[in-house]
mmCIF file of C-alpha atoms and ligand atoms in Angstrom:
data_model
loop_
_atom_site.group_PDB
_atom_site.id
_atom_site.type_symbol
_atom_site.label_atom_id
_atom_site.label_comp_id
_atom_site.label_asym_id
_atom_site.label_seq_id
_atom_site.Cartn_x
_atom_site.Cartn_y
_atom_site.Cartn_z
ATOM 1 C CA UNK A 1 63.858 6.959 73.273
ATOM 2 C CA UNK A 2 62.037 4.601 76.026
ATOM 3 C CA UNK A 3 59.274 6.358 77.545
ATOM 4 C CA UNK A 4 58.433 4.118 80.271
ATOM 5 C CA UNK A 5 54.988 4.190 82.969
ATOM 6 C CA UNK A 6 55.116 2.566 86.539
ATOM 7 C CA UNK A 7 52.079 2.570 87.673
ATOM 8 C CA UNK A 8 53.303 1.180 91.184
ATOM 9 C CA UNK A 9 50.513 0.361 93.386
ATOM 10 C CA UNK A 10 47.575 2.507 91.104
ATOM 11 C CA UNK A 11 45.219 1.055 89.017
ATOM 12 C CA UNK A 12 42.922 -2.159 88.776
ATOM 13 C CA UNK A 13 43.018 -4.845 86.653
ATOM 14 C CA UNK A 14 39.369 -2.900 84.505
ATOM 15 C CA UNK A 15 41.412 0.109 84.784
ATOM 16 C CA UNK A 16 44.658 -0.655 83.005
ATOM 17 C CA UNK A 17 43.324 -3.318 80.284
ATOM 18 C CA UNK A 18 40.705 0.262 79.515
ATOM 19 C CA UNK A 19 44.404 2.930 79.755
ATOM 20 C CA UNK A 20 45.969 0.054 77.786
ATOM 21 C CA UNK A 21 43.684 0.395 74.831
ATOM 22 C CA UNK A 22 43.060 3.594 74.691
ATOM 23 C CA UNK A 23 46.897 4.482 75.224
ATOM 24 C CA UNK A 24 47.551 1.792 72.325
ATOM 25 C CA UNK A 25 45.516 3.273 69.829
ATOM 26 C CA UNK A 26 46.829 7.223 70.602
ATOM 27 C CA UNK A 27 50.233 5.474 70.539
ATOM 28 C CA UNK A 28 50.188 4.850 66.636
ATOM 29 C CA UNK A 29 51.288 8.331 66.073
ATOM 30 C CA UNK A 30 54.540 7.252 67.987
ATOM 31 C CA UNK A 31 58.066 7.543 66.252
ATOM 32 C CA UNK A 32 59.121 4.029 64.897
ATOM 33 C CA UNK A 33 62.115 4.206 67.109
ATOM 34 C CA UNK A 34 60.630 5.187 70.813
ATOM 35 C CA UNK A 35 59.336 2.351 72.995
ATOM 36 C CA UNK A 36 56.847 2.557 74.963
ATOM 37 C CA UNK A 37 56.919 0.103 78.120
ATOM 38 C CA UNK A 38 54.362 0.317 80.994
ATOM 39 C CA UNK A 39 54.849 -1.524 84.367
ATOM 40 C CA UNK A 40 51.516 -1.937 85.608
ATOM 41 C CA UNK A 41 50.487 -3.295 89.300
ATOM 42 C CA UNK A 42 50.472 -7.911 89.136
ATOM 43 C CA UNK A 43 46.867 -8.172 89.357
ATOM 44 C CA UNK A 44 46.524 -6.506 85.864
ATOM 45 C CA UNK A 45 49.041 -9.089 84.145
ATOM 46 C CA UNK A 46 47.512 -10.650 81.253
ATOM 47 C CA UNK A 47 48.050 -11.260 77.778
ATOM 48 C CA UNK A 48 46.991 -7.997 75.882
ATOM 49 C CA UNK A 49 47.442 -7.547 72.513
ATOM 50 C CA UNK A 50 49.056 -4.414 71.949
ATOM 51 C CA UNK A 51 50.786 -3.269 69.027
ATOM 52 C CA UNK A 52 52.701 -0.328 70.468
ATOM 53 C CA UNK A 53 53.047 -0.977 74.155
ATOM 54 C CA UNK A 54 55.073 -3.220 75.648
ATOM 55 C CA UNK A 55 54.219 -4.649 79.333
ATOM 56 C CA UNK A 56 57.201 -5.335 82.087
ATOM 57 C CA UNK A 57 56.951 -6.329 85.809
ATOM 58 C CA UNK A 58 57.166 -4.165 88.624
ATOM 59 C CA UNK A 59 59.230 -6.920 90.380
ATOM 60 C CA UNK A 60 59.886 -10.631 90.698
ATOM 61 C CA UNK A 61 61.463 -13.277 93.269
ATOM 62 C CA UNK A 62 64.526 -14.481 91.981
ATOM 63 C CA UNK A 63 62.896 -18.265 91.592
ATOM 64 C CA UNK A 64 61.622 -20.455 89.083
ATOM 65 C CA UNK A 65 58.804 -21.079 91.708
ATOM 66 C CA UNK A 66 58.347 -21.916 94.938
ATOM 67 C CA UNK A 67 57.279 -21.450 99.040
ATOM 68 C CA UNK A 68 58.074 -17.371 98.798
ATOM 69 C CA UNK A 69 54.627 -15.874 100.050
ATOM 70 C CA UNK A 70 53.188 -12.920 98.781
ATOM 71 C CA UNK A 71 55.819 -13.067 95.324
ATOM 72 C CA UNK A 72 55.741 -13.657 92.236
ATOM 73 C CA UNK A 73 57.918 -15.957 89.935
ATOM 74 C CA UNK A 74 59.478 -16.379 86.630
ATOM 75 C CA UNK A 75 56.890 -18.791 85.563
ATOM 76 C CA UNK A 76 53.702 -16.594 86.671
ATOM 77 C CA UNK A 77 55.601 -14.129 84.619
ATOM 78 C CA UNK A 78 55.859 -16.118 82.151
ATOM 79 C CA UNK A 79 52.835 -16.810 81.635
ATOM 80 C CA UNK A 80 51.796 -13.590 79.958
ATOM 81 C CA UNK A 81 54.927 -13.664 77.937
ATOM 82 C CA UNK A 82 56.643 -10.808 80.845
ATOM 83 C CA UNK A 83 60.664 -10.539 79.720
ATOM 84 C CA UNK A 84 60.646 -6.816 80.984
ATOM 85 C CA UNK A 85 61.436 -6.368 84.896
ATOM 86 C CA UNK A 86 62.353 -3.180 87.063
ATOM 87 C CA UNK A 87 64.754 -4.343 89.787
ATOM 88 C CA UNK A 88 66.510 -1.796 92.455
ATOM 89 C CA UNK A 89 63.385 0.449 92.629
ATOM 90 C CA UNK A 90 63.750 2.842 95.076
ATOM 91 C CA UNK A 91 60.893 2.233 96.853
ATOM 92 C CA UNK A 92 61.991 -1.507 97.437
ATOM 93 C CA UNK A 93 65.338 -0.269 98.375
ATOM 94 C CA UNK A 94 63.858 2.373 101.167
ATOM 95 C CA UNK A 95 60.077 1.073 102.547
ATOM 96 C CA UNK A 96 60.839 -2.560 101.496
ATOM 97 C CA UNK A 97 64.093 -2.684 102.490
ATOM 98 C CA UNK A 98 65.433 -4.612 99.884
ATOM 99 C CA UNK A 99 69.305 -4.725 100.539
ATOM 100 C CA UNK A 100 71.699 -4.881 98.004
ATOM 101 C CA UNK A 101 73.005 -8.354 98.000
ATOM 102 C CA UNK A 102 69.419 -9.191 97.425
ATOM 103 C CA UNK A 103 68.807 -6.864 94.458
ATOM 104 C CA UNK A 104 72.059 -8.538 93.277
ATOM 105 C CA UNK A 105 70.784 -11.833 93.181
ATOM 106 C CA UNK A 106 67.584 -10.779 91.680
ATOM 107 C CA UNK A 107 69.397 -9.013 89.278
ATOM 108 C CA UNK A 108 71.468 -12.401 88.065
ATOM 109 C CA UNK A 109 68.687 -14.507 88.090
ATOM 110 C CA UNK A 110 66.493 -12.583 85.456
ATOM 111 C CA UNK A 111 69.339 -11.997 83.372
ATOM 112 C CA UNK A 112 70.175 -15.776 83.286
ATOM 113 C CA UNK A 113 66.727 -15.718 82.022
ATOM 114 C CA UNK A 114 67.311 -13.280 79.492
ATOM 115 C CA UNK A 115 65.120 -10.090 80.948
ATOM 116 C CA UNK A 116 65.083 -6.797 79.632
ATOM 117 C CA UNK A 117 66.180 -5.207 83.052
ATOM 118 C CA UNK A 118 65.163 -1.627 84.220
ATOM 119 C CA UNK A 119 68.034 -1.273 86.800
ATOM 120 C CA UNK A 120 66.398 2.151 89.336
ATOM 121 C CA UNK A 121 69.473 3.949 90.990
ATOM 122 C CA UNK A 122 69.355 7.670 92.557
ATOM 123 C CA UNK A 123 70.910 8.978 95.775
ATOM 124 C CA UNK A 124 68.946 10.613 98.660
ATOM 125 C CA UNK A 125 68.790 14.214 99.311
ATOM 126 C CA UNK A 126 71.217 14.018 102.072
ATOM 127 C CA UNK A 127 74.168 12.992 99.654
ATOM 128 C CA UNK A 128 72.857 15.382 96.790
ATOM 129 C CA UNK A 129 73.845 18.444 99.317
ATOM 130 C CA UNK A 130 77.254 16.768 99.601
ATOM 131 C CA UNK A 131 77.414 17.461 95.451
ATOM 132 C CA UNK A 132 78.293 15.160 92.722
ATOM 133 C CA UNK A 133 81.192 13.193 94.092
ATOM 134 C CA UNK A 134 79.086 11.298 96.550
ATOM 135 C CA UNK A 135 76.088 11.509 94.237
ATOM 136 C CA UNK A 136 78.691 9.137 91.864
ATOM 137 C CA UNK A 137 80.037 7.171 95.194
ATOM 138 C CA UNK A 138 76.408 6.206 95.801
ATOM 139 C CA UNK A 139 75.844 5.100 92.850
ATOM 140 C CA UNK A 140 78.703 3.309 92.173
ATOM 141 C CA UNK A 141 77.567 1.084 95.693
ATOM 142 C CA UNK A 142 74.100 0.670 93.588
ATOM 143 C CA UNK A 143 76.364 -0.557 90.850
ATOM 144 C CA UNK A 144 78.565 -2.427 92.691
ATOM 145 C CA UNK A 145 78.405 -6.609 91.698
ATOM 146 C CA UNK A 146 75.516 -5.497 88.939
ATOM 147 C CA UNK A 147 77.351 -7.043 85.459
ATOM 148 C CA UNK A 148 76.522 -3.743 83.307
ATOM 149 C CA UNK A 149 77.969 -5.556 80.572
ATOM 150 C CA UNK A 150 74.553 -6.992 80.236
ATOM 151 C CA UNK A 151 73.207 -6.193 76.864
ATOM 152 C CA UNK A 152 69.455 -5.996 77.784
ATOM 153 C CA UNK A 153 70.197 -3.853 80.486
ATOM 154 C CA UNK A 154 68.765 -0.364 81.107
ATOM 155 C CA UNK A 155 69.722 1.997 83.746
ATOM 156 C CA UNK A 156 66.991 4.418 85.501
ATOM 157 C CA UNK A 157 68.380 7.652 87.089
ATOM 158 C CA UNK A 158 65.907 8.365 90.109
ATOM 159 C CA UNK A 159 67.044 10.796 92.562
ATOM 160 C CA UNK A 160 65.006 10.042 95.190
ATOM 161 C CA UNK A 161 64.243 13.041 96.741
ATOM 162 C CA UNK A 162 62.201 14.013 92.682
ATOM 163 C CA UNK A 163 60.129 10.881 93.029
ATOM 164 C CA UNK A 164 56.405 11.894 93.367
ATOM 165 C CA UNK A 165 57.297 14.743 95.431
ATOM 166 C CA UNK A 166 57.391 17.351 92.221
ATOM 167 C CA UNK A 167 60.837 18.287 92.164
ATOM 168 C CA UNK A 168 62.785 17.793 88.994
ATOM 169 C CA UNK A 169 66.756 17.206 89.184
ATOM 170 C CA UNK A 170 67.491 20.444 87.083
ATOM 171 C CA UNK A 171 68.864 19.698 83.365
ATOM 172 C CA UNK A 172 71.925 20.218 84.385
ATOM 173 C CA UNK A 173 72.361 17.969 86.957
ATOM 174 C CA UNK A 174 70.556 15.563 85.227
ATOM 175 C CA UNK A 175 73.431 15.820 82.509
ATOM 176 C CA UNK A 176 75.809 15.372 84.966
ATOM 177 C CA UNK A 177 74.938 12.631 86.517
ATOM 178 C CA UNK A 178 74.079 10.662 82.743
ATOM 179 C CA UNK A 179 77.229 12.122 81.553
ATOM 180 C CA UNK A 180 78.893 10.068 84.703
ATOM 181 C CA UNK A 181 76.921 7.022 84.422
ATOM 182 C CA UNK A 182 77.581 6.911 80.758
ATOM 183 C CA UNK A 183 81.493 6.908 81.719
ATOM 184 C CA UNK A 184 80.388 3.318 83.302
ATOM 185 C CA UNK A 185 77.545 1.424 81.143
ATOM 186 C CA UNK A 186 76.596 1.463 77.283
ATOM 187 C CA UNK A 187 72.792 0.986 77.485
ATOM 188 C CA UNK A 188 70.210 3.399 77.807
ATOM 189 C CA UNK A 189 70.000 5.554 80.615
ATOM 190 C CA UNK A 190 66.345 6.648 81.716
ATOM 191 C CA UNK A 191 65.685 9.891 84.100
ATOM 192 C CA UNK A 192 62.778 9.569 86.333
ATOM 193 C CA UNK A 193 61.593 11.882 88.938
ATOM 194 C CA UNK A 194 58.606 14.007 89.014
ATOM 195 C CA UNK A 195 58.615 14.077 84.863
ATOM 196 C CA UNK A 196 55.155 15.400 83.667
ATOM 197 C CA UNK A 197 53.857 16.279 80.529
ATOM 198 C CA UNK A 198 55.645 20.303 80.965
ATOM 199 C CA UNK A 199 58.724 18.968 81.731
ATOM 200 C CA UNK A 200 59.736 15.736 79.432
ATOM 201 C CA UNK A 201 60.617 17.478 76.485
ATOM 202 C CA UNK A 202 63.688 19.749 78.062
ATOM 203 C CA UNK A 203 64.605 16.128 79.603
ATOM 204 C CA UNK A 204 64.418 13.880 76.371
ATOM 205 C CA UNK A 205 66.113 17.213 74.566
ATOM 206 C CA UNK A 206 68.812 17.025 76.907
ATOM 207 C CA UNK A 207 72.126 15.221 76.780
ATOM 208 C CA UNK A 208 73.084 11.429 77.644
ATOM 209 C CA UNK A 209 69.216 11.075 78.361
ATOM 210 C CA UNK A 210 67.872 8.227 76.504
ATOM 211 C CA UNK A 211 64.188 8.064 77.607
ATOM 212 C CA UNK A 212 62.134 8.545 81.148
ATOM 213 C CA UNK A 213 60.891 6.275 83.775
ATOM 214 C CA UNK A 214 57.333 8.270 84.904
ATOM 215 C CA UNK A 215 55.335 7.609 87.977
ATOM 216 C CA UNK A 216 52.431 9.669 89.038
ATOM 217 C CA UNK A 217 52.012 11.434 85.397
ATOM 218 C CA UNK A 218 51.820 7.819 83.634
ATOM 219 C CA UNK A 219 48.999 7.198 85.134
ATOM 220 C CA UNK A 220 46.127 9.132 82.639
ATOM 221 C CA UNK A 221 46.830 7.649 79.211
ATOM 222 C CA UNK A 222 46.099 11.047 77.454
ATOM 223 C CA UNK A 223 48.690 12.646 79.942
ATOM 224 C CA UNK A 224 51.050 10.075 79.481
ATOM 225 C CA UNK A 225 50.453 10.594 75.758
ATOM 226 C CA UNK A 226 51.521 14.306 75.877
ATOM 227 C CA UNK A 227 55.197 12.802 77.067
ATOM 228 C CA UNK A 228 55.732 9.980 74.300
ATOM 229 C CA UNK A 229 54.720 13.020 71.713
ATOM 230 C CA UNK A 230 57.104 15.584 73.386
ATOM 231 C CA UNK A 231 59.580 12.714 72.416
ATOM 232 C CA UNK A 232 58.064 12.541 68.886
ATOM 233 C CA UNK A 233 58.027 16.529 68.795
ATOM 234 C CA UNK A 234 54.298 16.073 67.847
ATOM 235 C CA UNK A 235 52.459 18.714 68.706
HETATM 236 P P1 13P B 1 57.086 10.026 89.835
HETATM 237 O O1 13P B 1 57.103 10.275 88.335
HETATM 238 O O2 13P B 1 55.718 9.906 90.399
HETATM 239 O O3 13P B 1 57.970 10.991 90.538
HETATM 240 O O4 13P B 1 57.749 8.563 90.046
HETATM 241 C C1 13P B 1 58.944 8.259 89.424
HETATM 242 C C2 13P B 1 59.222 6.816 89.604
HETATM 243 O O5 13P B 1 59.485 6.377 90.719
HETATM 244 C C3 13P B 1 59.133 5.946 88.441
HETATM 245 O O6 13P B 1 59.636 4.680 88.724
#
């Protein structure tokens, strides 16, 4: 399983290098297999030596370097040894606008360089009424020029209307919607969307769900804890 934390825009540089150690240590307990990955905000980038945790970026201009204010670039990344990136958040998609020929590009550009890539896709509420056919169409336009062939890809299933708002897609339509995205890509497939430490262990117990991509309840190490040991089935 990958049992990943975004922190988004929460926590400070002190804050995360103190959640990173103390989630590190609780972390030994974790099953040889899971992987733990935590996106935290830029300004908390550094080179922390963790033995269970692995870091990633919450984004990334599609650019060695360069005159692109306010981003950041492969070789800041680089820097503190990032090859982890989420691209096609939702949030970027919706308040930032990012469009998809732009994703696209980002998309192709860390892969050149190699990235583990967190690809975000999830449909609206308006086209989740409409049922699973144009939950699948949207998708499939989310999909559409990203090379899932890619074999450090890995897919995150976020509806959008379960993101921080405390809904949870049901198990069932979680299942449906993995079952249908594993009928296009190999890799992993993450569900994120409201997942908390009540809920994660009917979501890692259920089918085609290889891990969870958790906002607001990543943010408390302990909590977060609680949802790498549901996946452990440590009680
Ligand atoms: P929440 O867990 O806060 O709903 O956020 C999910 C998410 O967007 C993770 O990327």
């Amino acid at each position: 399983m990958i049992i990943a934390g975004n922190f988004k825009a929460n926590h400070t540089r002190a804050s995360t290098a103190e959640y990173l150690s103390a989630l590190d240590s609780l972390s030994d307990q974790k099953k040889e297999e899971d992987s733990i990955v935590i996106f935290p905000p830029f300004t908390a980038l550094d080179n922390y030596n963790l033995k269970n945790i692995k870091i990633g970026a919450q984004n990334g201009y599609p650019a060695e370097k360069g005159s692109y204010t306010g981003e950041i670039c492969l070789e800041a990344l680089s820097e503190f040894d990032i090859d982890t990136i989420l691209i096609g958040h939702s949030e970027r998609r919706h308040i930032l606008k990012e469009p998809q020929d732009f994703i696209v590009r980002k998309y192709e550009f860390f892969k050149r360089n190699n990235f583990n890539i967190f690809y975000c896709v999830g449909e609206p509420i308006e086209i989740r009424q409409k049922g699973i056919e144009s939950v699948m169409n949207y998708i499939d336009k989310q999909l559409e020029n990203i090379d899932v062939g890619y074999q450090n890809l890995v897919i995150a299933y976020e509806p959008v209307w379960a993101i921080g708002t405390g809904l949870t897609a049901s198990v069932e339509d979680i299942e449906e919607v993995h079952k249908a995205i594993r009928e296009r890509v190999e890799t992993p497939i993450l569900y994120g969307g409201s997942v908390n430490a009540s809920n994660a262990a009917d979501i890692l117990n259920s089918s085609f769900v290889d891990g969870v991509l958790v906002g607001g309840a990543s943010l408390v190490a302990e909590e977060f804890y609680k949802i790498i040991k549901a996946s452990a089935n440590i009680s």
